[in-house]
Amino acid sequence: MKIKLLVGTMFVVSTVLACSGQVLADQCSQADSKDKPDDYATEVLDGQKSDISLSSENNDLDLYVFAAPLPGKYVVEITGYESGKEDTPYVYVFEKGSSDKLAKNVSGETYNSSFEVELEMGETYYIAAWKRHSNKSTDYTFNIHYTTAKKGWFYIDGIWYCCSDGTIQKGWKQLAGDWYYFAPDGKMKTGWSQTPGGWYYFARSGVMQTGLLEIDGSKYIFGDDGKMKTGWQKLDGSWYYFASSGEMKTGWIQPGGTWYFMDEDGKMHTGWLEDEGKWYYMISDGTMVKGWLSIGDKKYYLGSDGAMVTGVTEIDGALYYFSDSGVKKDGWVQSGSTWMYFSTEDGAAVTGWQEISGKKYYFNDDCEMLIGLIEVDDELYYLASSGAMQTDWQKIDNEWYYFDLESGAAVKGWKQVGSKWYYFHVDGTMAAGEYCEGYQINEDGTWTNPNKASWKQDSVGYWYGDASGWYAKNETLIIDGEEYMFDTHGYCTNPNMNV
C-alpha cells in the first residue's frame, strides 16, 4: 500500500491525557478550532521510522494517523531517546471515531514507550507520542510494524485476502497450483476482471479459469494463461469464433467479409447446411460457397447469397436446370407446360434448331420447345406435339401441306410428288378446285389439264378462257387466290385491278 507521508504537527495537550483512557480531538489545545485531527496528523506506514524532536514545552504531543493494512498485532514504540524517568516519552493508540475525531484508547490505560496492540484491517487509528513534564527537549524515533506474521487466507466483510510472511498479496499469485489475482488493496478478485494483460475470469473461489466456460448463458474461451481469447480458436479439433467481447458466436458470422455458420454448440459448420428452408454449402475451411460447386460427379450452383438454386436458373446469360436436390440436370426437362432441352455437354439450355436422337426440334430465344406451324427465316415448318419436325404430306386444320423431305420447309408453288403435280400457295396450303398461274387444279389438288387459261378483254368486258376454246360462264371461279363471278355470256361481273 503506497501512502503519502504528510508533514507532522506538534500539539499541546491538557493534563486530562495523563489520567483518562479516552482523548477527544478538542482536548488538543491546538485543535480547539479544528474538527479533524487529519489536518494535524502525520501519516505513517507499517515498518516506517520517523525521527521527531519533542520540544522543551510541557505536555508536547505528536499525532500520527495509521491505516492497518492487515488484521492482527502491531508493535508501536519510541526508541532513541535519553534514558531517565523525566525524559521517557510514551505512545498511545486511539480509534478514529465519528466525525473523524479521536475516540477510544485501544492501547490500554498504561502508557508505555513500547507495546503490542491488536488492530483491524482497513481501520484508521491515531497514535499519540507524548512525554511527561520536562523542561528539556527530547529526540526520539517513532516506529510501528506488523508482528503477527499472518499467513494464508482470511475473510473480512465478505472479502477474501491472502497474506504471506505478514504481507498482504497484491497482483498475481499462484497458490497450490492455482492462480489468483489480488487488487491493489489486497482484495481477491472474482468474476470478470481486467488486468494490464487483458480480461480474465475468476471463479467464486478466486481461481483463475481456463478453457471453454459458460458465463451467464454465454460461452467464452480462456487460454492456459487465463487470458480471454477472441477471434478464431481451435478446441479439441473444432473451430470456434469469439467476438471482440469474448462471447462465442453461433449462427451466421461474417469475419473479414466471408460468411461462416457456427452450429448451436459453437462449432464451425462444414458441408451441407439447411437454414430456414434454404440449403448452403461450407467447404472444409468453413467458407460459404457461392457459384458453381462440384461434389463427385454432381454439380450445384449457389447464388450470390449462398443459397442453393433449383429449377430453371439463369447464370451468366445462359439457362440451366437444377433438380429439387440442387443437382444440375441435362437433357429433356418440362418446366410448367413447356419443354426445354439442356445440352449434354455444358448443361446450358439450347435455342434454335437442334437435332436430338435423330430428330429435329426448334427452341425459341426463351429456350422453349415449339410445336405446330412455325416460321423460321421466312420458311414454314411443322412440329408435331412431340416437338419433332415433320416432313412429307401433313393435314393441318383441314388444309394440306407438303414439307420437303430434306429441309422440312413447307413447299410453295409447283411441286411434283411422285408422278403427280401439285400447286401450293405462298402460305404453304395446297391448291384445290381453282386456277393457279392459268392452270386448272383439280379438287384433289392434282394438275391434269395442260391448257393454260388467261384473262381476255373485248369491248364488252373481261372474260377468262384457254386455247381450247373453253371460257368460264355462268359460274364462279377462284383464280390465283381471288374469287370471280361470270355471267351466262362469260363476262366477269366483278373484275378488279389485278385483272
Coordinates of C-alpha atoms in Angstrom, one line a residue, residues 167-451:
T167 CA 2.5 -9.2 3.7
I168 CA -0.9 -8.9 2.0
Q169 CA -0.9 -10.3 -1.5
K170 CA -1.4 -8.0 -4.5
G171 CA -1.5 -8.8 -8.2
W172 CA -0.9 -12.3 -9.4
K173 CA -0.2 -15.2 -7.0
Q174 CA 0.0 -18.9 -7.6
L175 CA -1.3 -20.9 -4.6
A176 CA -1.4 -24.7 -4.5
G177 CA -1.1 -24.8 -8.3
D178 CA -3.9 -22.3 -9.0
W179 CA -3.6 -18.7 -10.0
Y180 CA -5.3 -15.9 -8.2
Y181 CA -5.4 -12.1 -8.7
F182 CA -5.5 -9.6 -5.9
A183 CA -6.4 -5.9 -6.3
P184 CA -4.0 -3.1 -5.1
D185 CA -5.9 -3.1 -1.9
G186 CA -5.4 -6.9 -1.5
K187 CA -9.0 -7.9 -2.3
M188 CA -9.2 -11.3 -4.1
K189 CA -10.8 -10.9 -7.5
T190 CA -13.8 -13.0 -8.5
G191 CA -15.8 -12.9 -11.7
W192 CA -14.7 -10.8 -14.6
S193 CA -11.5 -8.8 -14.1
Q194 CA -9.4 -6.7 -16.5
T195 CA -5.8 -6.6 -15.8
P196 CA -3.0 -4.9 -17.8
G197 CA -2.7 -8.2 -19.6
G198 CA -6.3 -8.4 -20.7
W199 CA -9.6 -9.9 -19.5
Y200 CA -9.7 -12.9 -17.1
Y201 CA -12.4 -14.7 -15.2
F202 CA -12.1 -15.9 -11.7
A203 CA -14.4 -18.5 -10.0
R204 CA -16.1 -17.6 -6.7
S205 CA -13.2 -19.4 -5.1
G206 CA -10.9 -16.9 -6.8
V207 CA -9.2 -19.5 -9.0
M208 CA -8.4 -18.2 -12.5
Q209 CA -10.4 -20.1 -15.1
T210 CA -9.1 -21.6 -18.4
G211 CA -10.6 -23.4 -21.4
L212 CA -14.2 -23.2 -22.6
L213 CA -16.5 -21.7 -19.9
E214 CA -20.2 -20.7 -19.8
I215 CA -20.9 -17.5 -18.0
D216 CA -24.4 -16.0 -17.7
G217 CA -25.6 -18.1 -20.6
S218 CA -22.8 -17.2 -23.0
K219 CA -19.6 -19.2 -23.7
Y220 CA -16.1 -17.8 -23.6
I221 CA -12.7 -19.3 -24.0
F222 CA -9.6 -18.7 -21.9
G223 CA -6.1 -19.7 -22.7
D224 CA -3.8 -21.7 -20.5
D225 CA -2.6 -18.3 -19.2
G226 CA -6.2 -17.4 -18.3
K227 CA -6.5 -14.6 -20.8
M228 CA -9.8 -14.3 -22.6
K229 CA -9.4 -15.1 -26.3
T230 CA -11.2 -13.6 -29.3
G231 CA -11.5 -14.4 -33.0
W232 CA -10.9 -17.9 -34.3
Q233 CA -10.0 -20.5 -31.8
K234 CA -9.4 -24.3 -32.2
L235 CA -10.6 -26.5 -29.4
D236 CA -10.5 -30.4 -29.5
G237 CA -10.1 -30.3 -33.3
S238 CA -13.0 -28.0 -33.9
W239 CA -13.0 -24.3 -34.8
Y240 CA -15.0 -21.7 -32.8
Y241 CA -15.3 -18.0 -33.2
F242 CA -15.4 -15.5 -30.4
A243 CA -16.5 -11.8 -30.8
S244 CA -14.4 -8.9 -29.6
S245 CA -16.5 -9.1 -26.4
G246 CA -15.3 -12.7 -26.0
E247 CA -18.7 -14.2 -26.5
M248 CA -18.8 -17.4 -28.5
K249 CA -20.8 -16.8 -31.7
T250 CA -23.4 -19.1 -33.2
G251 CA -25.4 -18.9 -36.4
W252 CA -24.2 -16.8 -39.3
I253 CA -21.0 -14.7 -38.9
Q254 CA -19.0 -12.7 -41.4
P255 CA -15.5 -12.0 -40.2
G256 CA -13.3 -10.4 -42.8
G257 CA -16.2 -10.3 -45.2
T258 CA -16.5 -14.0 -45.6
W259 CA -19.6 -15.9 -44.4
Y260 CA -19.4 -18.9 -42.0
F261 CA -22.0 -20.7 -40.0
M262 CA -21.5 -21.8 -36.4
D263 CA -23.6 -24.6 -35.0
E264 CA -25.6 -24.3 -31.8
D265 CA -22.6 -25.6 -29.8
G266 CA -20.4 -23.0 -31.5
K267 CA -18.5 -25.4 -33.8
M268 CA -17.8 -24.1 -37.3
H269 CA -20.0 -25.9 -39.8
T270 CA -18.7 -27.7 -42.9
G271 CA -20.6 -29.4 -45.7
W272 CA -24.3 -29.0 -46.4
L273 CA -26.4 -26.8 -44.2
E274 CA -30.2 -26.3 -44.2
D275 CA -31.2 -23.0 -42.7
E276 CA -34.7 -21.5 -42.9
G277 CA -35.7 -23.8 -45.8
K278 CA -32.6 -23.0 -47.9
W279 CA -29.5 -25.1 -48.4
Y280 CA -25.9 -23.8 -48.2
Y281 CA -22.6 -25.5 -48.5
M282 CA -19.4 -24.8 -46.5
I283 CA -16.1 -26.2 -47.7
S284 CA -13.5 -27.7 -45.3
D285 CA -12.3 -24.3 -44.1
G286 CA -15.9 -23.3 -43.3
T287 CA -16.2 -20.7 -46.1
M288 CA -19.7 -20.5 -47.5
V289 CA -19.6 -21.4 -51.3
K290 CA -21.0 -19.1 -53.9
G291 CA -21.3 -20.0 -57.6
W292 CA -20.6 -23.5 -59.1
L293 CA -19.9 -26.4 -56.8
S294 CA -18.8 -29.9 -57.8
I295 CA -19.2 -32.8 -55.5
G296 CA -18.1 -36.0 -57.1
D297 CA -19.8 -36.2 -60.5
K298 CA -22.6 -33.8 -59.4
K299 CA -22.8 -30.1 -60.0
Y300 CA -24.6 -27.5 -58.0
Y301 CA -25.0 -23.8 -58.1
L302 CA -25.1 -21.5 -55.1
G303 CA -26.5 -18.0 -55.6
S304 CA -24.9 -14.7 -54.5
D305 CA -26.5 -15.2 -51.1
G306 CA -25.0 -18.7 -50.9
A307 CA -28.4 -20.4 -51.2
M308 CA -28.6 -23.5 -53.5
V309 CA -30.7 -22.9 -56.5
T310 CA -33.3 -25.3 -58.0
G311 CA -35.4 -25.3 -61.2
V312 CA -34.5 -23.2 -64.3
T313 CA -31.9 -20.6 -63.4
E314 CA -30.1 -18.0 -65.5
I315 CA -26.3 -18.0 -64.9
D316 CA -24.1 -15.6 -66.9
G317 CA -26.7 -15.2 -69.6
A318 CA -27.5 -19.0 -70.0
L319 CA -30.3 -21.1 -68.6
Y320 CA -29.6 -24.2 -66.6
Y321 CA -31.8 -26.7 -64.8
F322 CA -31.3 -27.9 -61.2
S323 CA -33.4 -30.7 -59.7
D324 CA -35.1 -30.3 -56.3
S325 CA -32.0 -31.7 -54.7
G326 CA -30.0 -29.0 -56.5
V327 CA -28.2 -31.3 -58.9
K328 CA -27.7 -29.8 -62.4
K329 CA -29.5 -31.8 -65.0
D330 CA -29.2 -32.1 -68.8
G331 CA -31.5 -33.5 -71.5
W332 CA -35.2 -33.0 -71.6
V333 CA -36.9 -31.1 -68.8
Q334 CA -40.5 -30.0 -68.6
S335 CA -40.9 -26.6 -67.0
G336 CA -44.5 -25.9 -66.4
S337 CA -46.3 -26.6 -69.7
T338 CA -43.1 -26.1 -71.7
W339 CA -40.4 -28.5 -72.7
M340 CA -36.7 -27.4 -72.7
Y341 CA -33.6 -29.2 -73.6
F342 CA -30.3 -28.8 -71.8
S343 CA -27.1 -29.6 -73.5
T344 CA -25.3 -32.8 -72.5
E345 CA -22.0 -31.0 -73.0
D346 CA -22.3 -28.0 -70.7
G347 CA -25.8 -28.3 -69.4
A348 CA -27.0 -24.9 -70.8
A349 CA -30.5 -24.7 -72.4
V350 CA -30.4 -24.8 -76.2
T351 CA -32.0 -22.5 -78.7
G352 CA -32.8 -22.6 -82.4
W353 CA -32.7 -25.8 -84.4
Q354 CA -31.4 -28.9 -82.6
E355 CA -31.0 -32.5 -83.7
I356 CA -31.7 -34.7 -80.8
S357 CA -31.8 -38.5 -81.1
G358 CA -32.1 -38.3 -84.9
K359 CA -35.0 -35.8 -84.8
K360 CA -35.0 -32.1 -85.3
Y361 CA -36.6 -29.7 -82.8
Y362 CA -36.8 -25.9 -82.6
F363 CA -36.4 -23.8 -79.5
N364 CA -37.2 -20.1 -79.3
D365 CA -35.0 -17.5 -77.6
D366 CA -36.5 -18.3 -74.3
C367 CA -35.3 -21.9 -74.8
E368 CA -38.8 -23.2 -75.1
M369 CA -39.6 -26.1 -77.5
L370 CA -42.1 -25.0 -80.1
I371 CA -44.9 -27.1 -81.7
G372 CA -47.3 -26.7 -84.6
L373 CA -46.6 -24.4 -87.6
I374 CA -43.7 -22.1 -87.2
E375 CA -41.9 -19.7 -89.4
V376 CA -38.2 -19.5 -89.3
D377 CA -36.2 -17.3 -91.6
D378 CA -39.3 -16.8 -93.9
E379 CA -39.7 -20.6 -94.2
L380 CA -42.7 -22.6 -92.8
Y381 CA -42.2 -25.7 -90.8
Y382 CA -44.4 -28.1 -88.9
L383 CA -43.6 -29.5 -85.5
A384 CA -45.7 -32.3 -84.1
S385 CA -47.0 -32.2 -80.5
S386 CA -43.8 -34.0 -79.5
G387 CA -41.8 -31.1 -81.0
A388 CA -40.2 -33.2 -83.7
M389 CA -40.1 -31.6 -87.2
Q390 CA -42.4 -33.3 -89.7
T391 CA -41.9 -33.8 -93.5
D392 CA -44.0 -35.1 -96.4
W393 CA -47.8 -34.6 -96.5
Q394 CA -49.4 -33.1 -93.4
K395 CA -53.0 -32.2 -92.9
I396 CA -53.3 -29.2 -90.6
D397 CA -56.6 -27.5 -89.7
N398 CA -58.2 -29.3 -92.7
E399 CA -55.6 -27.9 -95.1
W400 CA -52.9 -30.0 -96.8
Y401 CA -49.2 -29.1 -96.8
Y402 CA -46.2 -30.7 -98.2
F403 CA -42.9 -30.4 -96.3
D404 CA -39.6 -31.0 -98.0
L405 CA -38.2 -34.4 -97.2
E406 CA -34.7 -32.9 -96.6
S407 CA -35.1 -29.4 -95.2
G408 CA -38.6 -29.9 -93.7
A409 CA -39.6 -26.5 -95.1
A410 CA -43.2 -26.2 -96.5
V411 CA -43.3 -26.3 -100.3
K412 CA -44.6 -23.2 -102.2
G413 CA -45.6 -23.1 -105.8
W414 CA -45.4 -26.1 -108.1
K415 CA -44.2 -29.5 -106.7
Q416 CA -44.2 -32.9 -108.2
V417 CA -44.9 -35.6 -105.7
G418 CA -44.4 -39.0 -107.1
S419 CA -45.9 -38.9 -110.6
K420 CA -48.3 -36.0 -109.9
W421 CA -48.0 -32.3 -109.9
Y422 CA -49.5 -30.0 -107.2
Y423 CA -49.5 -26.3 -106.5
F424 CA -49.0 -24.7 -103.1
H425 CA -49.9 -21.2 -102.1
V426 CA -47.5 -18.8 -100.5
D427 CA -48.8 -19.8 -97.1
G428 CA -48.0 -23.5 -97.9
T429 CA -51.5 -24.7 -98.3
M430 CA -52.3 -27.0 -101.3
A431 CA -54.4 -25.5 -104.1
A432 CA -57.6 -27.5 -104.9
G433 CA -60.6 -26.7 -107.3
E434 CA -59.1 -23.5 -108.6
Y435 CA -56.9 -21.9 -111.2
C436 CA -53.3 -21.2 -110.4
E437 CA -51.0 -19.4 -112.8
G438 CA -53.5 -20.1 -115.6
Y439 CA -53.8 -23.8 -114.9
Q440 CA -56.8 -25.7 -113.6
I441 CA -56.1 -27.5 -110.3
N442 CA -58.4 -30.5 -109.6
E443 CA -60.4 -30.8 -106.4
D444 CA -57.9 -33.4 -105.2
G445 CA -55.1 -30.9 -105.7
T446 CA -53.6 -32.6 -108.8
W447 CA -52.9 -30.8 -112.1
T448 CA -54.0 -32.7 -115.2
N449 CA -55.3 -30.1 -117.7
P450 CA -52.4 -28.9 -119.9
N451 CA -54.4 -26.0 -121.4

